[in-house]
Amino acid sequence: MKIKEVSEKYSIPADTLRYWERVGAIPRVNRDEAGYRDYDKESLDWIEFAQCMRHAGVSVEYLVEYLQLFKQGDKTLQARKDLLDEQLETIYKKKIEIDRTYTIIKDKVQHYEQYFENNSKK
C-alpha cells in the first residue's frame, strides 16, 4: 500500500507518516523498486498502534522509546510492559477526568432543557 492510500485509510497526513518514520515512532517502511514507501501489514499494524496511542495523548517520544525497546527483542519485554502500564495509568486518569467533565456538561444541558421546557408552556 502506498503512502497516499495509508494516509486516506487512517486519516493521517502523509507528512505525519513520514515524520513518524523519520524520528523512529514507527519502524522504517519497505521501499519498492522505484524507492516509494510500500506499507505491508506489519507497517499498518505499527501505524494503528501509533495512531491509537497519539489519540490517547501519548507523546511521540514515548513511541520512539517503545520502538527502540521492541527492536532489542524479548529481553525488553518487562520494560515494554512497564511503559504500557505507565501509559495505561495515565490514560485511566484522563478517562476519569473526561467522565467527570461529561457528567457536568450533561447536567448543564439537562438544566437548560428543563428551563426551555418550563418556559415554553407559559
PDB file of C-alpha atoms in Angstrom, residues 55-114:
ATOM      1  CA  HIS A  55      -5.244   9.783  20.171  1.00  0.00           C
ATOM      2  CA  ALA A  56      -4.839   8.869  23.831  1.00  0.00           C
ATOM      3  CA  GLY A  57      -2.351  11.715  24.262  1.00  0.00           C
ATOM      4  CA  VAL A  58       0.805   9.601  24.321  1.00  0.00           C
ATOM      5  CA  SER A  59       3.866  11.523  23.140  1.00  0.00           C
ATOM      6  CA  VAL A  60       5.892  10.748  20.031  1.00  0.00           C
ATOM      7  CA  GLU A  61       8.923  10.447  22.318  1.00  0.00           C
ATOM      8  CA  TYR A  62       7.196   7.604  24.146  1.00  0.00           C
ATOM      9  CA  LEU A  63       6.536   5.831  20.836  1.00  0.00           C
ATOM     10  CA  VAL A  64      10.205   6.205  19.901  1.00  0.00           C
ATOM     11  CA  GLU A  65      11.279   4.748  23.249  1.00  0.00           C
ATOM     12  CA  TYR A  66       8.829   1.858  22.905  1.00  0.00           C
ATOM     13  CA  LEU A  67      10.025   1.036  19.373  1.00  0.00           C
ATOM     14  CA  GLN A  68      13.678   1.162  20.450  1.00  0.00           C
ATOM     15  CA  LEU A  69      12.914  -1.359  23.167  1.00  0.00           C
ATOM     16  CA  PHE A  70      10.903  -3.506  20.761  1.00  0.00           C
ATOM     17  CA  LYS A  71      13.864  -3.677  18.367  1.00  0.00           C
ATOM     18  CA  GLN A  72      16.013  -5.078  21.181  1.00  0.00           C
ATOM     19  CA  GLY A  73      13.861  -8.192  21.358  1.00  0.00           C
ATOM     20  CA  ASP A  74      12.450 -10.285  24.152  1.00  0.00           C
ATOM     21  CA  LYS A  75      14.979  -9.112  26.719  1.00  0.00           C
ATOM     22  CA  THR A  76      12.956  -5.869  26.881  1.00  0.00           C
ATOM     23  CA  LEU A  77       9.540  -7.444  27.390  1.00  0.00           C
ATOM     24  CA  GLN A  78       9.331  -6.294  31.011  1.00  0.00           C
ATOM     25  CA  ALA A  79      10.461  -2.755  30.127  1.00  0.00           C
ATOM     26  CA  ARG A  80       7.841  -2.544  27.381  1.00  0.00           C
ATOM     27  CA  LYS A  81       5.150  -3.838  29.723  1.00  0.00           C
ATOM     28  CA  ASP A  82       6.218  -1.274  32.327  1.00  0.00           C
ATOM     29  CA  LEU A  83       5.929   1.532  29.757  1.00  0.00           C
ATOM     30  CA  LEU A  84       2.473   0.346  28.746  1.00  0.00           C
ATOM     31  CA  ASP A  85       1.404   0.028  32.394  1.00  0.00           C
ATOM     32  CA  GLU A  86       2.514   3.613  32.958  1.00  0.00           C
ATOM     33  CA  GLN A  87       0.572   4.828  29.929  1.00  0.00           C
ATOM     34  CA  LEU A  88      -2.468   2.801  30.947  1.00  0.00           C
ATOM     35  CA  GLU A  89      -2.496   4.517  34.344  1.00  0.00           C
ATOM     36  CA  THR A  90      -2.124   7.954  32.727  1.00  0.00           C
ATOM     37  CA  ILE A  91      -4.930   7.245  30.261  1.00  0.00           C
ATOM     38  CA  TYR A  92      -7.148   5.887  33.037  1.00  0.00           C
ATOM     39  CA  LYS A  93      -6.733   9.143  34.981  1.00  0.00           C
ATOM     40  CA  LYS A  94      -7.620  11.125  31.840  1.00  0.00           C
ATOM     41  CA  LYS A  95     -10.679   8.918  31.317  1.00  0.00           C
ATOM     42  CA  ILE A  96     -11.898   9.626  34.850  1.00  0.00           C
ATOM     43  CA  GLU A  97     -11.492  13.361  34.258  1.00  0.00           C
ATOM     44  CA  ILE A  98     -13.287  13.147  30.896  1.00  0.00           C
ATOM     45  CA  ASP A  99     -16.131  11.172  32.507  1.00  0.00           C
ATOM     46  CA  ARG A 100     -16.403  13.843  35.213  1.00  0.00           C
ATOM     47  CA  THR A 101     -16.438  16.619  32.623  1.00  0.00           C
ATOM     48  CA  TYR A 102     -19.053  14.746  30.589  1.00  0.00           C
ATOM     49  CA  THR A 103     -21.322  14.456  33.621  1.00  0.00           C
ATOM     50  CA  ILE A 104     -21.008  18.152  34.436  1.00  0.00           C
ATOM     51  CA  ILE A 105     -21.790  19.231  30.877  1.00  0.00           C
ATOM     52  CA  LYS A 106     -24.641  16.729  30.585  1.00  0.00           C
ATOM     53  CA  ASP A 107     -26.176  18.115  33.809  1.00  0.00           C
ATOM     54  CA  LYS A 108     -25.895  21.660  32.443  1.00  0.00           C
ATOM     55  CA  VAL A 109     -27.593  20.661  29.186  1.00  0.00           C
ATOM     56  CA  GLN A 110     -30.410  18.981  31.109  1.00  0.00           C
ATOM     57  CA  HIS A 111     -30.775  22.144  33.203  1.00  0.00           C
ATOM     58  CA  TYR A 112     -31.214  24.223  30.043  1.00  0.00           C
ATOM     59  CA  GLU A 113     -33.606  21.695  28.534  1.00  0.00           C
ATOM     60  CA  GLN A 114     -35.757  21.877  31.669  1.00  0.00           C
TER      61      GLN A 114
END
